[in-house]
mmCIF file of C-alpha atoms in Angstrom:
data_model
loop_
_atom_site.group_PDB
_atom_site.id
_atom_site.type_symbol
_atom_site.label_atom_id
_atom_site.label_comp_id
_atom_site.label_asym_id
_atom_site.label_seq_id
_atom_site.Cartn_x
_atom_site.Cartn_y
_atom_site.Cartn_z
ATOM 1 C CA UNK A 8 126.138 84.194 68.354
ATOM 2 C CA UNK A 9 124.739 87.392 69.583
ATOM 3 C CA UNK A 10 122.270 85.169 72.323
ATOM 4 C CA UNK A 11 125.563 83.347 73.328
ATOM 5 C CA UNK A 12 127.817 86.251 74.271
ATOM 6 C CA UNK A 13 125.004 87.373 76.142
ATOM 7 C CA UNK A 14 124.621 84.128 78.335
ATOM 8 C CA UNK A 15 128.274 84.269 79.079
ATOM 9 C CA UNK A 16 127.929 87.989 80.427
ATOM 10 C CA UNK A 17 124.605 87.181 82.333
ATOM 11 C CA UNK A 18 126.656 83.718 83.652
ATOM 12 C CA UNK A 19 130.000 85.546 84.624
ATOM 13 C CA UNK A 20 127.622 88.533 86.766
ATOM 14 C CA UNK A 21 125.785 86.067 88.327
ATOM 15 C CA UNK A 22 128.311 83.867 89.801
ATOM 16 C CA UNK A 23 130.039 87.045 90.833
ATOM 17 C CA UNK A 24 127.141 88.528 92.793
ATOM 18 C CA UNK A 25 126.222 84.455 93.995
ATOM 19 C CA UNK A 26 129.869 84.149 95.246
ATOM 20 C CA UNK A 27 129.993 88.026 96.836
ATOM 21 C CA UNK A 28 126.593 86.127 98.361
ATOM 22 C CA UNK A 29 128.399 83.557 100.208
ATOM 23 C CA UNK A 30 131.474 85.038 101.261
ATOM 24 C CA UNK A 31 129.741 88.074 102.675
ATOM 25 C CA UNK A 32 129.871 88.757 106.282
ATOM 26 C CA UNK A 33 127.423 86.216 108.222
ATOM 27 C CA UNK A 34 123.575 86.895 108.407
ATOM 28 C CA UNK A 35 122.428 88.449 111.817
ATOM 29 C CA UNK A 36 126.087 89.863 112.619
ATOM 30 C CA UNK A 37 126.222 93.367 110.796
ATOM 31 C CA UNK A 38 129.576 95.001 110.504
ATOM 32 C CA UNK A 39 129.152 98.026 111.347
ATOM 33 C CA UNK A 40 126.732 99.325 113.999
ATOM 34 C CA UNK A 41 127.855 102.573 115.493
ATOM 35 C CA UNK A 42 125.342 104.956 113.775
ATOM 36 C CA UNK A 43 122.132 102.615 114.330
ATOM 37 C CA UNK A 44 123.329 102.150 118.050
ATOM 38 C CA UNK A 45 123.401 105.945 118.548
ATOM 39 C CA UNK A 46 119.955 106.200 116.722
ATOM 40 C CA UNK A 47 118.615 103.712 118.973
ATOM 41 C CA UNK A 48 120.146 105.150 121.755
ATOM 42 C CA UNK A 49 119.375 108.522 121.224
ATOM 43 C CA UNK A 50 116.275 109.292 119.226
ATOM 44 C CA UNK A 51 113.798 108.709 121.871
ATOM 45 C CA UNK A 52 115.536 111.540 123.737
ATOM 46 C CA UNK A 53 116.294 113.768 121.042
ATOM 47 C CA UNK A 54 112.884 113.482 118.595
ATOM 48 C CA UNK A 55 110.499 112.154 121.202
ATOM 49 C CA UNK A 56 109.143 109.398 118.732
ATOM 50 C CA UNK A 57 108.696 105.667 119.946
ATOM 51 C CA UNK A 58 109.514 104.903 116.677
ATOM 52 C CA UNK A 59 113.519 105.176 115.770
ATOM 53 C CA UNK A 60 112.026 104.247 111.919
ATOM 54 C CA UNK A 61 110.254 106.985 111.823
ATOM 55 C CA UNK A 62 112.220 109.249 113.636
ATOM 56 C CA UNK A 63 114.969 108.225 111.255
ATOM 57 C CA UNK A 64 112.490 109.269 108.151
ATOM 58 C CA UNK A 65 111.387 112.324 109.218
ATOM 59 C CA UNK A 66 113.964 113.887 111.107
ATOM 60 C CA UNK A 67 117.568 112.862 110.832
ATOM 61 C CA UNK A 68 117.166 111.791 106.763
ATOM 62 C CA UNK A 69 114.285 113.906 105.861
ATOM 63 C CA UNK A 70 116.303 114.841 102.807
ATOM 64 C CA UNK A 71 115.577 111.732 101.519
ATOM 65 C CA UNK A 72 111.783 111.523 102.221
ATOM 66 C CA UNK A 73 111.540 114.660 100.652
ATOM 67 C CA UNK A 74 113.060 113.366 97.286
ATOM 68 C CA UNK A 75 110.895 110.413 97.979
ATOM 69 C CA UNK A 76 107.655 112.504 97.714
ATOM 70 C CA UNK A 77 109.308 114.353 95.102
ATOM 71 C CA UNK A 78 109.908 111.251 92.716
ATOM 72 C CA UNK A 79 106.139 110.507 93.977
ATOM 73 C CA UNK A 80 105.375 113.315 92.317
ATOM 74 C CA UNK A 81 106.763 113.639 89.414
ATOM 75 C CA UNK A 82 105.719 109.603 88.494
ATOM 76 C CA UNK A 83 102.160 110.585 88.997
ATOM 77 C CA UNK A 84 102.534 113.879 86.518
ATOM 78 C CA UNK A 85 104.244 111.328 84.253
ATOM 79 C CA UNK A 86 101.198 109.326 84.253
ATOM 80 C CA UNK A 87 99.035 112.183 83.531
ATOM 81 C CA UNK A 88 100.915 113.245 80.525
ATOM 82 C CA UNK A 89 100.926 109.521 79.070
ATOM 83 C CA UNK A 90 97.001 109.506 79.603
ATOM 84 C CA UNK A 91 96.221 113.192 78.397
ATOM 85 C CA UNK A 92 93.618 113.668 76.405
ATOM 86 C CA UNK A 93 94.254 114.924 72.834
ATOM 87 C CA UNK A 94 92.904 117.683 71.014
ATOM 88 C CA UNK A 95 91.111 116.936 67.998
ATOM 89 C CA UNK B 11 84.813 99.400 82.105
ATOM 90 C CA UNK B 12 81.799 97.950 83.882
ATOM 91 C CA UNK B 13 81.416 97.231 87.301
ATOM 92 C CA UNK B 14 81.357 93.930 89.120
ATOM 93 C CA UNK B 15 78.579 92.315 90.733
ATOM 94 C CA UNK B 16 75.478 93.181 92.850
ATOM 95 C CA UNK B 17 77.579 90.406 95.875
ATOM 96 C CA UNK B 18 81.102 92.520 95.146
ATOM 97 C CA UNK B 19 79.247 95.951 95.635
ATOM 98 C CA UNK B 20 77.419 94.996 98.625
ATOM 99 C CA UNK B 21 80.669 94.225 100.561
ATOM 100 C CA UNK B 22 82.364 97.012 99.332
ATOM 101 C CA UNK B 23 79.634 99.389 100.728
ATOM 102 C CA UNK B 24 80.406 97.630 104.051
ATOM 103 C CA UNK B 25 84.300 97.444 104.247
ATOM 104 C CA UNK B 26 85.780 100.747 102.361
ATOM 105 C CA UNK B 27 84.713 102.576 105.343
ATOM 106 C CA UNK B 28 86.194 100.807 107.400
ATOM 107 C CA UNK B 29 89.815 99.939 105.415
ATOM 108 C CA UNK B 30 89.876 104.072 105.382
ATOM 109 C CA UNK B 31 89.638 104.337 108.917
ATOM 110 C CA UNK B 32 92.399 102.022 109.518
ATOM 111 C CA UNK B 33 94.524 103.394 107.213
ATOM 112 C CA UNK B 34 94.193 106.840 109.217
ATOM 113 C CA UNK B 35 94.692 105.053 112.322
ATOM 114 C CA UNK B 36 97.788 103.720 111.023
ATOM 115 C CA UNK B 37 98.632 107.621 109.781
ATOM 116 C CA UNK B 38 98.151 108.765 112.893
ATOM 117 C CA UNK B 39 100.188 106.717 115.038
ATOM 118 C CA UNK B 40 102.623 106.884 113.116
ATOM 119 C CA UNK B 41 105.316 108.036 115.385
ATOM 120 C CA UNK B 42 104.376 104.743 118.132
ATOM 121 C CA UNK B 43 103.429 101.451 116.010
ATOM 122 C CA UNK B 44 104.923 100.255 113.235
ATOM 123 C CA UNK B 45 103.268 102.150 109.642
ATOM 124 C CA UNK B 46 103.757 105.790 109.109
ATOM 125 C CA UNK B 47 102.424 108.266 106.030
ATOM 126 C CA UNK B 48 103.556 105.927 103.644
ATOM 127 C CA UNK B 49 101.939 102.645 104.357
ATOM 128 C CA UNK B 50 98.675 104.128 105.869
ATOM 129 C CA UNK B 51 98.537 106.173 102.300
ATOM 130 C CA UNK B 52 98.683 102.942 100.910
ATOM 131 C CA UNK B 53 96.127 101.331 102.357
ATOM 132 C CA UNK B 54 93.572 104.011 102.463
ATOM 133 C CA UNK B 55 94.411 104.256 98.081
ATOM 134 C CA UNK B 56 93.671 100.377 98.108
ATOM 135 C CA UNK B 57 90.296 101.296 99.550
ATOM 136 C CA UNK B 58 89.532 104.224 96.580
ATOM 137 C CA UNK B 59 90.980 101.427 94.181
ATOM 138 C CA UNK B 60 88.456 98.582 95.870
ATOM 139 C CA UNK B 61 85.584 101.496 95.058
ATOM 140 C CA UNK B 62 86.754 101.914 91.753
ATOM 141 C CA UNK B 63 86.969 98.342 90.569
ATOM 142 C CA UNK B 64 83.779 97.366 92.352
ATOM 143 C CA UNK B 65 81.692 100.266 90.594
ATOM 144 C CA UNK B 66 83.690 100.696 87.251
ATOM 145 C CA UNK B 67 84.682 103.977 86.217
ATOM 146 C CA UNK B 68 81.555 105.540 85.122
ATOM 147 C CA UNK B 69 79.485 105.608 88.176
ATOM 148 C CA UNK B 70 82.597 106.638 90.366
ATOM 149 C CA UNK B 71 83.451 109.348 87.832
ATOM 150 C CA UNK B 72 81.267 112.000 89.894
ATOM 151 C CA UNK B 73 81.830 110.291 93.391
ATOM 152 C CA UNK B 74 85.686 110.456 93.237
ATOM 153 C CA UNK B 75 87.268 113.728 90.945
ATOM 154 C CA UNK B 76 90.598 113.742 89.648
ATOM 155 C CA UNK B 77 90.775 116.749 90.125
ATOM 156 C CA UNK B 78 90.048 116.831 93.723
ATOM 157 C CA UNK B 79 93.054 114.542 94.640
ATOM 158 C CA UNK B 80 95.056 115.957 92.466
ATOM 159 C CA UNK B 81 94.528 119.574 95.022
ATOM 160 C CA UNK B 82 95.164 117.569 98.005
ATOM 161 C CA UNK B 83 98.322 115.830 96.704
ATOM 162 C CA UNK B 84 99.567 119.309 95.590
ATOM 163 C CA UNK B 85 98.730 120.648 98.609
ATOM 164 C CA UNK B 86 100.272 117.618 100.729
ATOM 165 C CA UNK B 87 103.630 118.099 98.972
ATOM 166 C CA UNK B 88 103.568 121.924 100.051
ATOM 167 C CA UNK B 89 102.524 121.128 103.666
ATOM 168 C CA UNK B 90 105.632 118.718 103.465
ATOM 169 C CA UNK B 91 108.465 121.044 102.344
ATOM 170 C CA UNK B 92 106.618 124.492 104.269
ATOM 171 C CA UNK B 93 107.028 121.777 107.795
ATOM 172 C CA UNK B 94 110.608 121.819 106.327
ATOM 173 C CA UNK B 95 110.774 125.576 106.040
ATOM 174 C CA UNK B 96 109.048 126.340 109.750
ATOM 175 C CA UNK B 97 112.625 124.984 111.414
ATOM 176 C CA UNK B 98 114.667 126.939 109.150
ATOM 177 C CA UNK B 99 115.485 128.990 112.269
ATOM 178 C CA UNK B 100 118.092 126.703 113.387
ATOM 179 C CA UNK B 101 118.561 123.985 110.009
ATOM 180 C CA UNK B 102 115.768 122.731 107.506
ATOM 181 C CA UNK B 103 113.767 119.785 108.776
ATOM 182 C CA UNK B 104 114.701 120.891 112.402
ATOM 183 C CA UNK B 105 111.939 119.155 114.781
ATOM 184 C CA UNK B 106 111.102 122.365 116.298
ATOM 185 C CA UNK B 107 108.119 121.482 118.430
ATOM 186 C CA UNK B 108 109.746 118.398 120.160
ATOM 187 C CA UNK B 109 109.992 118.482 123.794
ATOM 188 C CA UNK B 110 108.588 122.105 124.227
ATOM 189 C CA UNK B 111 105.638 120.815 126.289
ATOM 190 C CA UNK B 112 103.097 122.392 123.860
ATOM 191 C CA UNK B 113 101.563 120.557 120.272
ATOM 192 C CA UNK B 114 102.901 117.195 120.518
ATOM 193 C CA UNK B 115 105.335 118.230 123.276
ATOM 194 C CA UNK B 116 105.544 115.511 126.039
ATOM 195 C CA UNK B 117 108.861 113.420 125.883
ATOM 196 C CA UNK B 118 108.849 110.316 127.643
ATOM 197 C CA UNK B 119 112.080 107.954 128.240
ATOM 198 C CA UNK B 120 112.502 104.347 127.849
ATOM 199 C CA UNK B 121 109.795 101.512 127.266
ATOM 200 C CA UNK B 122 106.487 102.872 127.670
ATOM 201 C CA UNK B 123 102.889 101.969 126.388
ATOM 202 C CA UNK B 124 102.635 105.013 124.361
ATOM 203 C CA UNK B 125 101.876 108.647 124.576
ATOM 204 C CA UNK B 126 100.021 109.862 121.165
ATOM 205 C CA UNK B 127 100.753 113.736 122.056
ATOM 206 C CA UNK B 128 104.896 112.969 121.740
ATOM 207 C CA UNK B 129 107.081 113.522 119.452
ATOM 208 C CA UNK B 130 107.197 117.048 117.685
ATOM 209 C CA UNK B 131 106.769 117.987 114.394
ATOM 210 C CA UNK B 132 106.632 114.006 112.673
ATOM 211 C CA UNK B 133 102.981 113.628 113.262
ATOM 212 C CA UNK B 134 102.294 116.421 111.043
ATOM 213 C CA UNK B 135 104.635 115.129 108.663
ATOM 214 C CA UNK B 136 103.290 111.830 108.960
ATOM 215 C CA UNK B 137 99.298 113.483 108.270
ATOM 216 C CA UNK B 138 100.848 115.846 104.958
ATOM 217 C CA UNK B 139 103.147 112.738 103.270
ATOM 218 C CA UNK B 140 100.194 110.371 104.236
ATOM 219 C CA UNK B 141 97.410 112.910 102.550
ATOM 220 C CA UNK B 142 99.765 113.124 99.513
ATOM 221 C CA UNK B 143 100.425 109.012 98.988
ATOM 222 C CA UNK B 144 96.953 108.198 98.925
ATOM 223 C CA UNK B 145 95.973 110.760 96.400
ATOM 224 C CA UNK B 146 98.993 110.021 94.182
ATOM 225 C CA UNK B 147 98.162 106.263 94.469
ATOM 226 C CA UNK B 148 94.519 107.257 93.861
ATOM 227 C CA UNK B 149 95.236 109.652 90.745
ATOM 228 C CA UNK B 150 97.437 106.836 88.925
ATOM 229 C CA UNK B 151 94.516 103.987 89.343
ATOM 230 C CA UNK B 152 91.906 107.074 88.334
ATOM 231 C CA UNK B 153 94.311 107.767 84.971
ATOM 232 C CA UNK B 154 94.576 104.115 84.292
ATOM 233 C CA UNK B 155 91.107 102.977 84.435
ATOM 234 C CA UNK B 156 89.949 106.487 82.346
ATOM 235 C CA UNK B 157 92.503 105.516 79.570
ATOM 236 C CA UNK B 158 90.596 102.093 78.718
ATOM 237 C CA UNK B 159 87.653 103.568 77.753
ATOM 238 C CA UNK B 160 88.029 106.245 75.196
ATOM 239 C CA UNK B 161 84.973 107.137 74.722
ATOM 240 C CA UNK B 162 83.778 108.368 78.190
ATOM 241 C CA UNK B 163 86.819 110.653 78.848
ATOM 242 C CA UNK B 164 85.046 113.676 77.553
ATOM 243 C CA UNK C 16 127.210 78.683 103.663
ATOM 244 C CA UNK C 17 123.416 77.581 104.467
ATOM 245 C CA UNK C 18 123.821 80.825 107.096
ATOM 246 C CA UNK C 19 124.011 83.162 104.302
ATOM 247 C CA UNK C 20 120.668 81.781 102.664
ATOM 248 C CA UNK C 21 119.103 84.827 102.673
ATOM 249 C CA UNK C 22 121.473 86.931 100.571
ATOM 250 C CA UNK C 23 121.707 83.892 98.514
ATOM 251 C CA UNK C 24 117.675 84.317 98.301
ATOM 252 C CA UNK C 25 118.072 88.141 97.360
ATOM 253 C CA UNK C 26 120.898 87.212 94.540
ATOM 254 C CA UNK C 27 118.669 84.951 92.912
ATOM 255 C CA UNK C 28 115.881 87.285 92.980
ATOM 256 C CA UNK C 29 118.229 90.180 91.110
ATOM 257 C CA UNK C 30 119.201 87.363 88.473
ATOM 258 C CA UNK C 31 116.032 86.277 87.324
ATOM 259 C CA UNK C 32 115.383 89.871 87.134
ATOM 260 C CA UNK C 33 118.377 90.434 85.162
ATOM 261 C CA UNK C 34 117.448 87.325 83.073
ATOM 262 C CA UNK C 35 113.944 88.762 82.301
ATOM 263 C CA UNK C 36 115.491 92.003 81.191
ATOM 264 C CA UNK C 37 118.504 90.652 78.889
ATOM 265 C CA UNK C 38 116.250 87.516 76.832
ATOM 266 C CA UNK C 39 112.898 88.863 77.014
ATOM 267 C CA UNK C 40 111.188 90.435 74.243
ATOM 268 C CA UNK C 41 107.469 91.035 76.156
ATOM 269 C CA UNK C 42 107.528 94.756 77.788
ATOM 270 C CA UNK C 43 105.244 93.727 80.548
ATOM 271 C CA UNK C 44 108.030 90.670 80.744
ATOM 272 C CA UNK C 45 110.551 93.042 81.383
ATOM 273 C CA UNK C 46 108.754 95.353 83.626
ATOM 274 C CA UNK C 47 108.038 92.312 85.559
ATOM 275 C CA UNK C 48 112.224 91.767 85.723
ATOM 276 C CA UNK C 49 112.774 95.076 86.794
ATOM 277 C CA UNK C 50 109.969 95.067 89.859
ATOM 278 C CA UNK C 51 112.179 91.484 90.519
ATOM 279 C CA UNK C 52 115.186 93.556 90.582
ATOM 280 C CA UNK C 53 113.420 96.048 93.642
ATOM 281 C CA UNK C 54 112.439 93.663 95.053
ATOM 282 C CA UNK C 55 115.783 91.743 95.348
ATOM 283 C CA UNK C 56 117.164 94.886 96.220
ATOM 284 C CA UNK C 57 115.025 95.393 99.097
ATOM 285 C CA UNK C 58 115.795 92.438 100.219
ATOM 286 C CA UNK C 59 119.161 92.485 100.542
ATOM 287 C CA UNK C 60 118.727 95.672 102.803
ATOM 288 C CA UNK C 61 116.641 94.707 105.013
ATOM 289 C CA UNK C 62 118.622 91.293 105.419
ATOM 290 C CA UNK C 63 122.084 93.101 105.569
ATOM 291 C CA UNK C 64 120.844 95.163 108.886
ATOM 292 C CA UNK C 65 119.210 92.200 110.877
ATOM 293 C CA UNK C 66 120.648 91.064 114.241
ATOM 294 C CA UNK C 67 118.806 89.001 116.696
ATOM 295 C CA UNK C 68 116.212 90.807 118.698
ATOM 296 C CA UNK C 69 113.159 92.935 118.604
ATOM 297 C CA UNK C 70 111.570 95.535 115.750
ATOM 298 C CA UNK C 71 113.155 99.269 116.652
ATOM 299 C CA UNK C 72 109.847 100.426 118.627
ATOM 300 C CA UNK C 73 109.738 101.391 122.167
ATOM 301 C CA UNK C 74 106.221 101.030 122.779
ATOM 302 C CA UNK C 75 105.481 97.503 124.550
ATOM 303 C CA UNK C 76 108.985 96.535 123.903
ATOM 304 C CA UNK C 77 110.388 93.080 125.798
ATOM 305 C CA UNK C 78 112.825 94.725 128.391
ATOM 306 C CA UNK C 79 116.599 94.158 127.649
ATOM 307 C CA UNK C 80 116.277 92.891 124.663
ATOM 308 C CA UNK C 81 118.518 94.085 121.559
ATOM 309 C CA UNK C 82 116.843 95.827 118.387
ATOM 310 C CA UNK C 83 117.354 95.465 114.773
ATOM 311 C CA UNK C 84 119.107 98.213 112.705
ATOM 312 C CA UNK C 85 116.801 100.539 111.803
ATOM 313 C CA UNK C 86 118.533 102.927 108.937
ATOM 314 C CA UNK C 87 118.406 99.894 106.242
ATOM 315 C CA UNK C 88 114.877 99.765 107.469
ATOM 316 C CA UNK C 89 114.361 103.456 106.709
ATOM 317 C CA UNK C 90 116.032 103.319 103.273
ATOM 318 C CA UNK C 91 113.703 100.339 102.531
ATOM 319 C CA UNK C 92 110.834 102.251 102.991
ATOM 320 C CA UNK C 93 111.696 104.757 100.782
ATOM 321 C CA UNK C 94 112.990 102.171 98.271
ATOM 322 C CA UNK C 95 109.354 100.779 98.310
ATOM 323 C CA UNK C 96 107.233 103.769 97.569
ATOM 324 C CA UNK C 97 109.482 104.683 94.900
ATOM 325 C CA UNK C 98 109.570 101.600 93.219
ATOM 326 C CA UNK C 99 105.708 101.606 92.713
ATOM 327 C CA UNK C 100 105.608 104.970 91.439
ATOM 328 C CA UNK C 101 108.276 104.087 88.938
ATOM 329 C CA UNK C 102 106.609 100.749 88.313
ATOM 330 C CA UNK C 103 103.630 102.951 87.347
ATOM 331 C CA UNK C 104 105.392 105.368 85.440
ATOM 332 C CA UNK C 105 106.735 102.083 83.032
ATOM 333 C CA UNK C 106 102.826 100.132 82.874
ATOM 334 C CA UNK C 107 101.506 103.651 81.547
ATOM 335 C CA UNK C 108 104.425 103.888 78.972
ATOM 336 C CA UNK C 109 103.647 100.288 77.779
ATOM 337 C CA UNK C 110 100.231 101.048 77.652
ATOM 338 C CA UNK C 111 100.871 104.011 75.391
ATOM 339 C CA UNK C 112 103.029 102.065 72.832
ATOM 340 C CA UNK C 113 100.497 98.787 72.782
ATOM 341 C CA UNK C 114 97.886 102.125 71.759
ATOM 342 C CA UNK C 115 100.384 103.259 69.430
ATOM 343 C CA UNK C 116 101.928 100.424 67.893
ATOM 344 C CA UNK C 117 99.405 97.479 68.725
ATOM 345 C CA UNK C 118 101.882 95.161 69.918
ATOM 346 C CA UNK C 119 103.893 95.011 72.865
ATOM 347 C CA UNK C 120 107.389 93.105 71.130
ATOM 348 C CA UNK C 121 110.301 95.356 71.946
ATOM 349 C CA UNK C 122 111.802 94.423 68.152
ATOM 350 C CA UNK C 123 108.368 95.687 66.385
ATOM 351 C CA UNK C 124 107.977 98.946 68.504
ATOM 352 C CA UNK C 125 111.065 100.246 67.632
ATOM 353 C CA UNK C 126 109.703 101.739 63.746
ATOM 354 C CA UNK C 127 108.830 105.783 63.382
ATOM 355 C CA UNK C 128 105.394 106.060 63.378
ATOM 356 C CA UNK C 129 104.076 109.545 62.925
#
C-alpha cells in the first residue's frame, strides 16, 4: 500500500515536469536575453577578458564563486572529519 | 592498498608531468580559451589521483603530504577573498587592475587572437581558485584511499 | 514536440534520479540518483540558454556570428564543482556507516549503535 501511494506521487511529478518539458518555450529561442546581450556586449570593454564566462565568474557574480569555493571547502573539512583518526 | 603494475607505473612516470602542465596551461589562460581555475584544478587533481592509484598509498605517503595541500588550499581560499578585499576601495570584487596599462593592463576590443597580459585582476583569481581546487580534489582522494587501510594511518 | 528533445532528455534524467531516491534501498543506489539529479539539472541550464551560434569567446571568433548565453553557462560551472564536492561529502558518509554498521541497506542502518 505504502509502495503504491508512492508510485502515484512519483507518476503525478513526473508527468508534470514531462509536460512543463514540452510546452516550454522552444529550444534555441531563449526568452529573455537582455542581461546576456549586455554581458556580451559589454564585458570585453569593461573587464578586459576574452572570455564573457569568465568574466561573468569572476567579476560581475563573484559572490557566487566565492560561496562556490566556500562549499569547496567546507565538503573537503567534512571529509576530514568522517576519516579522522580516533584516539585510542 | 597496493599499487598497480610495473606497465601502469611506467606510463604514469611519463604522462603526470605532462597532464600537470596542461592543467596550468589551462589555469593560466583562463581569461582567453575556454577552462578557467576550476577545470584546470581538475585536471591537474586527476593527475595526483593517476599517481596515487598507480603507486598505492604507501609509497606516495611521503611523496604527496596531506598536510601540504591542505596549506595551499587554505592559503588559496585566503588569496581568493584578500583579491576580494584589495577593490574594497570602490565595491568588493571590484576588478581594480583592468585597463590601467600596468599587471594585466592592456584592453583590446573586438575579435582578436589573444593578448595573455589582459584582463585585470581574473588571472590572479583564476591562479588562487585553481591552486585551491586541485588541492581540495587532491585532499578528498588522499582521505579516501588512507581510510581503507587502517593499519598504515599511524 | 521532437524540438524540445532536449529538455525532454534533462526531465528524464531528474526522474530516474528521483526514482533511484524514492524505491531504492542501496546508499550508493541513491547517491547514484542524486548525482542523476545534478546532472539533469545541469542540463537543463545549459539547454535553456542555447541559441544558434558560437561559444561566448572572443579569441578566434567567426566574425558576425551570434553567441550563446553565457550566465546559464556560468551558473553551470559553479553547479559542477559543487556537485562533486557534495558527491564526496555523501561517498565518505556511506563509507563511515558500511564501517559502522557493516551493511549499506538504508532499513538496517537506521538502529543506535553506541
Amino acid at each position: 500500500m505504502n509502495k503504491k501511494i508512492g508510485f502515484f506521487a512519483f507518476a503525478v511529478v513526473f508527468v508534470f515536469f514531462f509536460l512543463s518539458a514540452v510546452y516550454l518555450h522552444p529550444f534555441g529561442e531563449p526568452s529573455e536575453t537582455d542581461m546576456d546581450d549586455y554581458f556580451i556586449d559589454n564585458g570585453q570593454n569593461e573587464t578586459g577578458a576574452n572570455n564573457v564566462v569568465t568574466s561573468i565568474v569572476f567579476d560581475y557574480r563573484g559572490y557566487d564563486t566565492l560561496g562556490e569555493a566556500t562549499v569547496l571547502f567546507t565538503a573537503v573539512a567534512g571529509v576530514a572529519v568522517a576519516f579522522r583518526r580516533l584516539k585510542k | 592498498m597496493r599499487g598497480m603494475s610495473k606497465i601502469v607505473r611506467t606510463i604514469t612516470n611519463i604522462l603526470y608531468s605532462f597532464i600537470i602542465i596542461f592543467g596550468f596551461y589551462i589555469i593560466m589562460h583562463g581569461h582567453l580559451t575556454p577552462g578557467g581555475g576550476f577545470q584546470g584544478g581538475a585536471v591537474v587533481a586527476s593527475a595526483f589521483a593517476l599517481l596515487v592509484v598507480s603507486y598505492g598509498a604507501l609509497k606516495i605517503k611521503d611523496m604527496l603530504k596531506a598536510k601540504n595541500f591542505s596549506v595551499s588550499e587554505c592559503s588559496g581560499l585566503l588569496a581568493f577573498i584578500g583579491l576580494g578585499f584589495l577593490g574594497i576601495g570602490t565595491v568588493f570584487f571590484y576588478n581594480f587592475l583592468a585597463g590601467k596599462g600596468g599587471l594585466f593592463g592592456n584592453v583590446i576590443y573586438g575579435i582578436n587572437p589573444g593578448d595573455l597580459n589582459t584582463a585585470g585582476v581574473l588571472p590572479l583569481m583564476n591562479i588562487a581558485v585553481g591552486i585551491e581546487v586541485l588541492s581540495g580534489l587532491t585532499l578528498i582522494i588522499l582521505y579516501m584511499f588512507n581510510a581503507n587501510n587502517p593499519k598504515e594511518e599511524k | 514536440m521532437i524540438y524540445n528533445f532536449p529538455f525532454i532528455a534533462a526531465v528524464i534524467l531528474i526522474g530516474l534520479g528521483v526514482y533511484a531516491c524514492m524505491f531504492k534501498r542501496n546508499l550508493i543506489k541513491i547517491v547514484i540518483g542524486i548525482s542523476l539529479i545534478e546532472s539533469g539539472v545541469n542540463l537543463f541550464l545549459i539547454t535553456l540558454g542555447y541559441r544558434k551560434g558560437v561559444a561566448p569567446i572572443y579569441t578566434n571568433a567567426p566574425s558576425g556570428a551570434s553567441m550563446v548565453l553565457p550566465t546559464p553557462q556560468a551558473l553551470t560551472l559553479t553547479s559542477i564543482v559543487i556537485g562533486v564536492a557534495t558527491t564526496a561529502l555523501m561517498l565518505s558518509f556511506v563509507m563511515t556507516i558500511y564501517k559502522h554498521y557493516k551493511t549499506l541497506d538504508a532499513r538496517k542502518a537506521r538502529r543506535l549503535k553506541g
